PDB file of C-alpha atoms in Angstrom:
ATOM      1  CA  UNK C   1     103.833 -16.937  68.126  1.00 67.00           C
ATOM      2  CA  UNK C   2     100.621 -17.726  69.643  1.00 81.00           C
ATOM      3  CA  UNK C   3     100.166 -21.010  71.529  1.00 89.00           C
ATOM      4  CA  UNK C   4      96.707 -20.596  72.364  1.00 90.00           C
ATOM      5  CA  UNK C   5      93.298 -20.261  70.079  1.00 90.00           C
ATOM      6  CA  UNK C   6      89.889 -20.239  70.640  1.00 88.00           C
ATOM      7  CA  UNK C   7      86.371 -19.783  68.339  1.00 89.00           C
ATOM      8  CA  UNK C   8      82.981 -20.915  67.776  1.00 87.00           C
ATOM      9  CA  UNK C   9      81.667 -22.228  64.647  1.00 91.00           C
ATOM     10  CA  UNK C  10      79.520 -24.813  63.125  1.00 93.00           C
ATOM     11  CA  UNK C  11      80.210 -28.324  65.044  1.00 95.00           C
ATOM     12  CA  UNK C  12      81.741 -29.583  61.821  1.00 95.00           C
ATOM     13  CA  UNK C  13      83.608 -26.361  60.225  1.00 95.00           C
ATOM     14  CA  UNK C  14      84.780 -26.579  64.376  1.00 95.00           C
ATOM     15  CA  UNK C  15      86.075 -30.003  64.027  1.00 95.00           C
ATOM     16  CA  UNK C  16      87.566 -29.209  60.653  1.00 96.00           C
ATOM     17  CA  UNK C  17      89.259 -26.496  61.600  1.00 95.00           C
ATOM     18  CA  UNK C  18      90.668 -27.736  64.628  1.00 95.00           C
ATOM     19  CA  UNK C  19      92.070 -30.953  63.532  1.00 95.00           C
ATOM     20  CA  UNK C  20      95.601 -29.459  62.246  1.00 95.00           C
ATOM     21  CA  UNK C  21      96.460 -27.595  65.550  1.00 94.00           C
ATOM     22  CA  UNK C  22      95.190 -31.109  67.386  1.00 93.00           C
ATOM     23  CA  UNK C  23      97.755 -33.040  64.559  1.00 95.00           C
ATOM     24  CA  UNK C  24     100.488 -30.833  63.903  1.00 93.00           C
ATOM     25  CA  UNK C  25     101.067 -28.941  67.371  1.00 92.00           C
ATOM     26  CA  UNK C  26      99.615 -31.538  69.629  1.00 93.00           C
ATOM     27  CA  UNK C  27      97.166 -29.394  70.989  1.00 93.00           C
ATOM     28  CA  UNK C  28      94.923 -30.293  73.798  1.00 91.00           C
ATOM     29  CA  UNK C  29      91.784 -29.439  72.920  1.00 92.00           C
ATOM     30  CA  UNK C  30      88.016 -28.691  75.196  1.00 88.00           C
ATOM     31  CA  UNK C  31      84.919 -28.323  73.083  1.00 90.00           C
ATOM     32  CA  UNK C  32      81.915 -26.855  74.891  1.00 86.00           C
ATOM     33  CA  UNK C  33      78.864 -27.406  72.590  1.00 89.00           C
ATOM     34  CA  UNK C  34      76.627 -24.681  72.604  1.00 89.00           C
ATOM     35  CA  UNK C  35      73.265 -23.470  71.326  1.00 90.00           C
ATOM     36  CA  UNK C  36      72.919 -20.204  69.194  1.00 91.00           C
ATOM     37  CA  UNK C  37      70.418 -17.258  70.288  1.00 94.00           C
ATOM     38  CA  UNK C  38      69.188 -14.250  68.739  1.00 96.00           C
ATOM     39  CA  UNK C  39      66.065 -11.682  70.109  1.00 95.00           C
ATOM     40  CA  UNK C  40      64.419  -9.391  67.865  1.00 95.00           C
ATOM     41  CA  UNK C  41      61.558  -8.307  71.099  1.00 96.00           C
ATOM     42  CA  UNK C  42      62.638  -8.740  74.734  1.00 95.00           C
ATOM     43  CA  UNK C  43      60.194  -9.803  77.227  1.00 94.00           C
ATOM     44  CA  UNK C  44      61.041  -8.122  80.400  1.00 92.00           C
ATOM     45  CA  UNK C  45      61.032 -10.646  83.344  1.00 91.00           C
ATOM     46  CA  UNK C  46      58.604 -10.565  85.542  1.00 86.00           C
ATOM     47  CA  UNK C  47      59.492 -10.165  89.651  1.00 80.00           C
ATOM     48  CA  UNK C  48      62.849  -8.940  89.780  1.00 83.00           C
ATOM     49  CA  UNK C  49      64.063  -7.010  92.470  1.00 82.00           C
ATOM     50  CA  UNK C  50      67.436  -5.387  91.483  1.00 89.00           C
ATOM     51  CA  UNK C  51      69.314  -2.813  89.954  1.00 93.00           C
ATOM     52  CA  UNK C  52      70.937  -3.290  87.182  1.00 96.00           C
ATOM     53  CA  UNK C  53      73.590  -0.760  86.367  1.00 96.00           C
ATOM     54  CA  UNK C  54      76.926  -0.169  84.429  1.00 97.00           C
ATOM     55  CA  UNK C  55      80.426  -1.200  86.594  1.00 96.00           C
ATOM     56  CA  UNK C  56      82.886   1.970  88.092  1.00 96.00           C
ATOM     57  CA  UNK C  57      86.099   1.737  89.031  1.00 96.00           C
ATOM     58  CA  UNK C  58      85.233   0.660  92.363  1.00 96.00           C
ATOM     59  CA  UNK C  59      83.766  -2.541  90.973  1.00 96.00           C
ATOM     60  CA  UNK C  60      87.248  -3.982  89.702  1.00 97.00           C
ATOM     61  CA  UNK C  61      87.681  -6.334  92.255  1.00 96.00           C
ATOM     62  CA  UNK C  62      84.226  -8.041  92.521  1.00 96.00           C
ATOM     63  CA  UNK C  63      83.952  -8.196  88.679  1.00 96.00           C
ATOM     64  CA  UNK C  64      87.288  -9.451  88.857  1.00 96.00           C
ATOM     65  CA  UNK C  65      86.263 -12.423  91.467  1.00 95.00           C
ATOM     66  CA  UNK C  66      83.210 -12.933  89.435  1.00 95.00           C
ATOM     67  CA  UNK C  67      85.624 -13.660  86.004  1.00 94.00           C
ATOM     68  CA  UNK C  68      87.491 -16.323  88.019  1.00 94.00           C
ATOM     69  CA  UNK C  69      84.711 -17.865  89.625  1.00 92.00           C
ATOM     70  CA  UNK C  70      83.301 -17.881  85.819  1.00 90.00           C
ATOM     71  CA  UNK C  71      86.062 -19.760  84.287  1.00 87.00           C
ATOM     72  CA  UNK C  72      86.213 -21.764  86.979  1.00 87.00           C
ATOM     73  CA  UNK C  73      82.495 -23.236  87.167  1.00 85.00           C
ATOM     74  CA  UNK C  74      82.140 -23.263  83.094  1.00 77.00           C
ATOM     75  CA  UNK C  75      85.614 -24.435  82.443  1.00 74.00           C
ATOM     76  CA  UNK C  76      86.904 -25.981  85.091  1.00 76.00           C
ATOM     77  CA  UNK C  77      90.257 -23.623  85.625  1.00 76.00           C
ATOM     78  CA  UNK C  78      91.009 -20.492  86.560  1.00 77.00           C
ATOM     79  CA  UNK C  79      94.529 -18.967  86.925  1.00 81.00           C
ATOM     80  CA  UNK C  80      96.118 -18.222  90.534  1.00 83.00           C
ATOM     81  CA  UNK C  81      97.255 -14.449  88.780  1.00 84.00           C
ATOM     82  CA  UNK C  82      94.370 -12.293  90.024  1.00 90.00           C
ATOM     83  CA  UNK C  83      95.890  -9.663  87.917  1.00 92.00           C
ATOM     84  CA  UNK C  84      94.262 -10.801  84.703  1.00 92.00           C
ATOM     85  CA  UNK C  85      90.917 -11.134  85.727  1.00 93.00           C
ATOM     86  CA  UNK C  86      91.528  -7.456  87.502  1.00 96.00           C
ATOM     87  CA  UNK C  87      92.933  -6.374  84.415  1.00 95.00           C
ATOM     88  CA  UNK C  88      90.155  -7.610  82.369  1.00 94.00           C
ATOM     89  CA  UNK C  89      87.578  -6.076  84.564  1.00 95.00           C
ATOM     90  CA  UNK C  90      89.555  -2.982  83.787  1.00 96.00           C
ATOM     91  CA  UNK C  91      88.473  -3.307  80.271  1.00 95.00           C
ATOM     92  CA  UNK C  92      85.246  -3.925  80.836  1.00 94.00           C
ATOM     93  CA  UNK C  93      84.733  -0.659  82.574  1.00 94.00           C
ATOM     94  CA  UNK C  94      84.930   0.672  78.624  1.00 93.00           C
ATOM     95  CA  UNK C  95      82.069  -2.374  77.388  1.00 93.00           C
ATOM     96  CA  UNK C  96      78.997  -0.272  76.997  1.00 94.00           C
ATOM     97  CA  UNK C  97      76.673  -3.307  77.103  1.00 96.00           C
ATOM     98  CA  UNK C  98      78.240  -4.254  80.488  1.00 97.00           C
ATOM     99  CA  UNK C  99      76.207  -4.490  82.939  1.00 97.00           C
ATOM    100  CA  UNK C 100      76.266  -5.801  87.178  1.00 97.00           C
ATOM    101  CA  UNK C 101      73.925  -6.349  90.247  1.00 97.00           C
ATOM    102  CA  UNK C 102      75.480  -5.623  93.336  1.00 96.00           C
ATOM    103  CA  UNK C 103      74.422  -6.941  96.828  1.00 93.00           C
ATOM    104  CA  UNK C 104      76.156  -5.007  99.888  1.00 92.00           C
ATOM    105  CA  UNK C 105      78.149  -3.305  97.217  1.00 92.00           C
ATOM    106  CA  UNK C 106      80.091  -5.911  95.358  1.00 95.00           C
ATOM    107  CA  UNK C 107      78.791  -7.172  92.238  1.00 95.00           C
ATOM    108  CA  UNK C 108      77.022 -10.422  92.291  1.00 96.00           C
ATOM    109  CA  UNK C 109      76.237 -10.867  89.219  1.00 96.00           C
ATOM    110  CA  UNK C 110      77.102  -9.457  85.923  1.00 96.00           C
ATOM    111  CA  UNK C 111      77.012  -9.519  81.732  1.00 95.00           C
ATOM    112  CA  UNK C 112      79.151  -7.938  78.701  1.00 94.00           C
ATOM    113  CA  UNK C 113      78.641  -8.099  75.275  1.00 93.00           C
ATOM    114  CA  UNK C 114      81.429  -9.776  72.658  1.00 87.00           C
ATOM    115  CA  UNK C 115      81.643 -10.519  69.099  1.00 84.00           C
ATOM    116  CA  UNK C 116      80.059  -7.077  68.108  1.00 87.00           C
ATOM    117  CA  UNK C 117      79.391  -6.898  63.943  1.00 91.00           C
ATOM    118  CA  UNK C 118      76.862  -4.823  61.665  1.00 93.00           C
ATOM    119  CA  UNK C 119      74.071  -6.347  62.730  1.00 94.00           C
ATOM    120  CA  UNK C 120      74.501  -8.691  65.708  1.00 94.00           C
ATOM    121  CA  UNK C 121      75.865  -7.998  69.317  1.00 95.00           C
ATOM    122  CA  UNK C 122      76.740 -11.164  71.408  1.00 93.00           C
ATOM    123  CA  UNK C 123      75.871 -11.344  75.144  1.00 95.00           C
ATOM    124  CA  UNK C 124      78.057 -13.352  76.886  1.00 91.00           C
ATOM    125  CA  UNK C 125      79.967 -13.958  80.030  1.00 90.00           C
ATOM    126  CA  UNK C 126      76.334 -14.266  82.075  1.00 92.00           C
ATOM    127  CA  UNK C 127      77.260 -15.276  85.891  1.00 92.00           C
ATOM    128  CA  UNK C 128      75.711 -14.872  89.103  1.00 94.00           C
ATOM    129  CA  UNK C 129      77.563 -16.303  92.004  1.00 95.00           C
ATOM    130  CA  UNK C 130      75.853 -19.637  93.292  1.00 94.00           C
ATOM    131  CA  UNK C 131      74.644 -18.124  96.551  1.00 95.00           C
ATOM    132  CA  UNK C 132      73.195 -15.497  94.874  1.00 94.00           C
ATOM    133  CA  UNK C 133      71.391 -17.559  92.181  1.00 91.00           C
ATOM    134  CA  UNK C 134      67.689 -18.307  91.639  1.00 89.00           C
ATOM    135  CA  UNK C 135      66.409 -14.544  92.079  1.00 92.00           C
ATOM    136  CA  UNK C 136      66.255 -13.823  88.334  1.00 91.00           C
ATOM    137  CA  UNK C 137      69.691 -11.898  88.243  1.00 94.00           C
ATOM    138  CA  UNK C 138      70.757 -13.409  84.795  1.00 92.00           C
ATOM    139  CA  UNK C 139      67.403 -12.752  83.109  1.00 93.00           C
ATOM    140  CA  UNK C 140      67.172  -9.707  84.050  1.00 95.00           C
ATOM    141  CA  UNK C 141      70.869  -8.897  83.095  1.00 95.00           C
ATOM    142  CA  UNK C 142      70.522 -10.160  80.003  1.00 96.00           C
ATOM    143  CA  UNK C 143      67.355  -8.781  79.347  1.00 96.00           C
ATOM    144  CA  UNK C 144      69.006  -4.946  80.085  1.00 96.00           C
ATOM    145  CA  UNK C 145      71.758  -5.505  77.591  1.00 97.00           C
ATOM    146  CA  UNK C 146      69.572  -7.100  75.011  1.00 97.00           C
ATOM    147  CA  UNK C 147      67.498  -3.989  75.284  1.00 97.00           C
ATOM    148  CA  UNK C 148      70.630  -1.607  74.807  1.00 97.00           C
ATOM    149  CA  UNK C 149      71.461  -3.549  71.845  1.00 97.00           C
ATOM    150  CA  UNK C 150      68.189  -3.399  70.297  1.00 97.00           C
ATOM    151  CA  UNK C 151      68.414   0.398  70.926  1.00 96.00           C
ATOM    152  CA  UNK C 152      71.563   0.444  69.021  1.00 95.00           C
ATOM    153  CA  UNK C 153      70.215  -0.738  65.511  1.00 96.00           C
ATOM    154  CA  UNK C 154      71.439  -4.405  66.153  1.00 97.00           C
ATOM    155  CA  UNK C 155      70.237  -7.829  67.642  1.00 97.00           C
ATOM    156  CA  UNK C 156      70.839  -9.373  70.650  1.00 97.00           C
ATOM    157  CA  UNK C 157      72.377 -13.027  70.168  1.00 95.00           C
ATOM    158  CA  UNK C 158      73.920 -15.066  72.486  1.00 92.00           C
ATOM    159  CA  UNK C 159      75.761 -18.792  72.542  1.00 89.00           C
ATOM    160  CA  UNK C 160      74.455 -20.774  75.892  1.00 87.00           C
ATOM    161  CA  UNK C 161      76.119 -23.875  76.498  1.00 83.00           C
ATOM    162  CA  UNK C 162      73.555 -27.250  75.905  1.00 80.00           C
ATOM    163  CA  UNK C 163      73.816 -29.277  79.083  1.00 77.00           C
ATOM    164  CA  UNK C 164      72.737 -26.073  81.322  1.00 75.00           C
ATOM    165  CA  UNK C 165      68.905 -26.193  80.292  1.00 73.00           C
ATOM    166  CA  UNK C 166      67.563 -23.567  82.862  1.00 75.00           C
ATOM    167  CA  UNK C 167      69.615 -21.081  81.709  1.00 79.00           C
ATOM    168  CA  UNK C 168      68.372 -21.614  77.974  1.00 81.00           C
ATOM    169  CA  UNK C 169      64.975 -22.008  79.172  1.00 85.00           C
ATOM    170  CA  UNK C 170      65.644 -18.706  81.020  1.00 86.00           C
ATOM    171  CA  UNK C 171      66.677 -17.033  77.622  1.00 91.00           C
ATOM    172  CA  UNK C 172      64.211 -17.976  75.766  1.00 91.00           C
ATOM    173  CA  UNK C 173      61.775 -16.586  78.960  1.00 91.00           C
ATOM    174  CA  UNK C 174      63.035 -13.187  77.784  1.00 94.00           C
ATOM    175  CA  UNK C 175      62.231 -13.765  73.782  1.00 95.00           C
ATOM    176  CA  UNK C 176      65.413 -15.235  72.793  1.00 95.00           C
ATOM    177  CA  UNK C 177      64.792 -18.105  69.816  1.00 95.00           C
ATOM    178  CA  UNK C 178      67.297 -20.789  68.904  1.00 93.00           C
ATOM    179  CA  UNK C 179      69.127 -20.458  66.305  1.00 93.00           C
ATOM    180  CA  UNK C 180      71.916 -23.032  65.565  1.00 91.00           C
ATOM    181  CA  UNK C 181      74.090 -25.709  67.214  1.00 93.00           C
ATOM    182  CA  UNK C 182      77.891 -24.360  67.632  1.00 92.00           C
ATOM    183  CA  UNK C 183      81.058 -25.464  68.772  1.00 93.00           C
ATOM    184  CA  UNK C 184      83.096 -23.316  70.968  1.00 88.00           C
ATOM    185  CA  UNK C 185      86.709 -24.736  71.121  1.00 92.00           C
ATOM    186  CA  UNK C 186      89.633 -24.138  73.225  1.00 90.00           C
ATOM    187  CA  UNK C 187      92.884 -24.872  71.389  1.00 92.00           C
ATOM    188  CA  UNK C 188      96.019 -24.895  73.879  1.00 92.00           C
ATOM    189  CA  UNK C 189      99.360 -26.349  72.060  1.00 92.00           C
ATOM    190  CA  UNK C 190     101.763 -24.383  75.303  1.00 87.00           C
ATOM    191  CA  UNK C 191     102.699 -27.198  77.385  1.00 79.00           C
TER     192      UNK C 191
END
């Protein structure tokens, strides 16, 4: 009953797998090509002036702006219903690894953790509004969580899409190595 799918493998188990719901239910498909990340040590940054710290209830509606603004600028939509992206910052509140900056008390930039197994912890949704961009926000994010995770008994990984290079070059500033090419893909068969 599901008209929507999306994961991230290996470019061609990605292609592989996608090709019946792209034959069979006509589905339009959006591939973002990505570069695999793992840290076993994280180097702090160096010069960063913020605090980092875990969203409240009272952070719902930035976080929520930030998710749209996200899925806007790295996939070129968003949806008009507010409520899911307040919703999902609702759910966030309970993400341990989640993590914000806050300028004149609304979040400015944030992190959250995803695809959690027995040894790895993903780090993903990594946004700082565009205004706000180019003081280290991200980094040092990223570096927090990564931290957290190591702290926990697992590693930090992370999936970083290939045609942003400062942001990889900013993870690997922080001790992240690359791992493996991936395919994230977006399988939509609803319209």
């Amino acid at each position: 009953d599901r008209q929507k799918l999306s994961f991230v493998a290996k470019p061609e188990t990605a292609s592989v797998l996608a090709e019946p719901f792209r034959k069979n239910k006509n589905a339009e498909t959006n591939v973002l090509n990505m570069q695999s990340y793992k840290n076993e040590k994280v180097i702090p940054p160096k010069n960063i002036d913020a605090v980092i710290e875990a969203p409240v209830e009272n952070d719902v509606l930035s976080i929520a702006n930030l998710l749209r603004n996200f899925s806007l600028e790295c996939f070129g939509n968003a949806s008009d219903n507010m409520d899911e992206y307040v919703n999902t910052a609702k759910k966030l509140l309970n993400d341990r690894y989640c993590r914000i900056i806050k300028e004149n008390g609304k979040a400015v930039a944030m992190a959250r953790s995803s695809r959690e197994n027995e040894e790895f912890v993903a780090v993903s949704g990594v946004y700082t509004l565009p205004e706000h961009r180019n003081k280290g926000y991200a980094s040092a994010i990223v570096a927090c969580i990564s931290n957290l995770i190591l702290q926990n008994g697992k590693t930090p990984a992370l999936y970083t899409d290939l045609s942003n290079p400062s942001s990889n070059t900013a993870y690997k500033n922080i001790g992240f190595t690359e791992q493996a090419p991936i395919d994230q893909v977006y399988l939509d068969w609803s319209k």
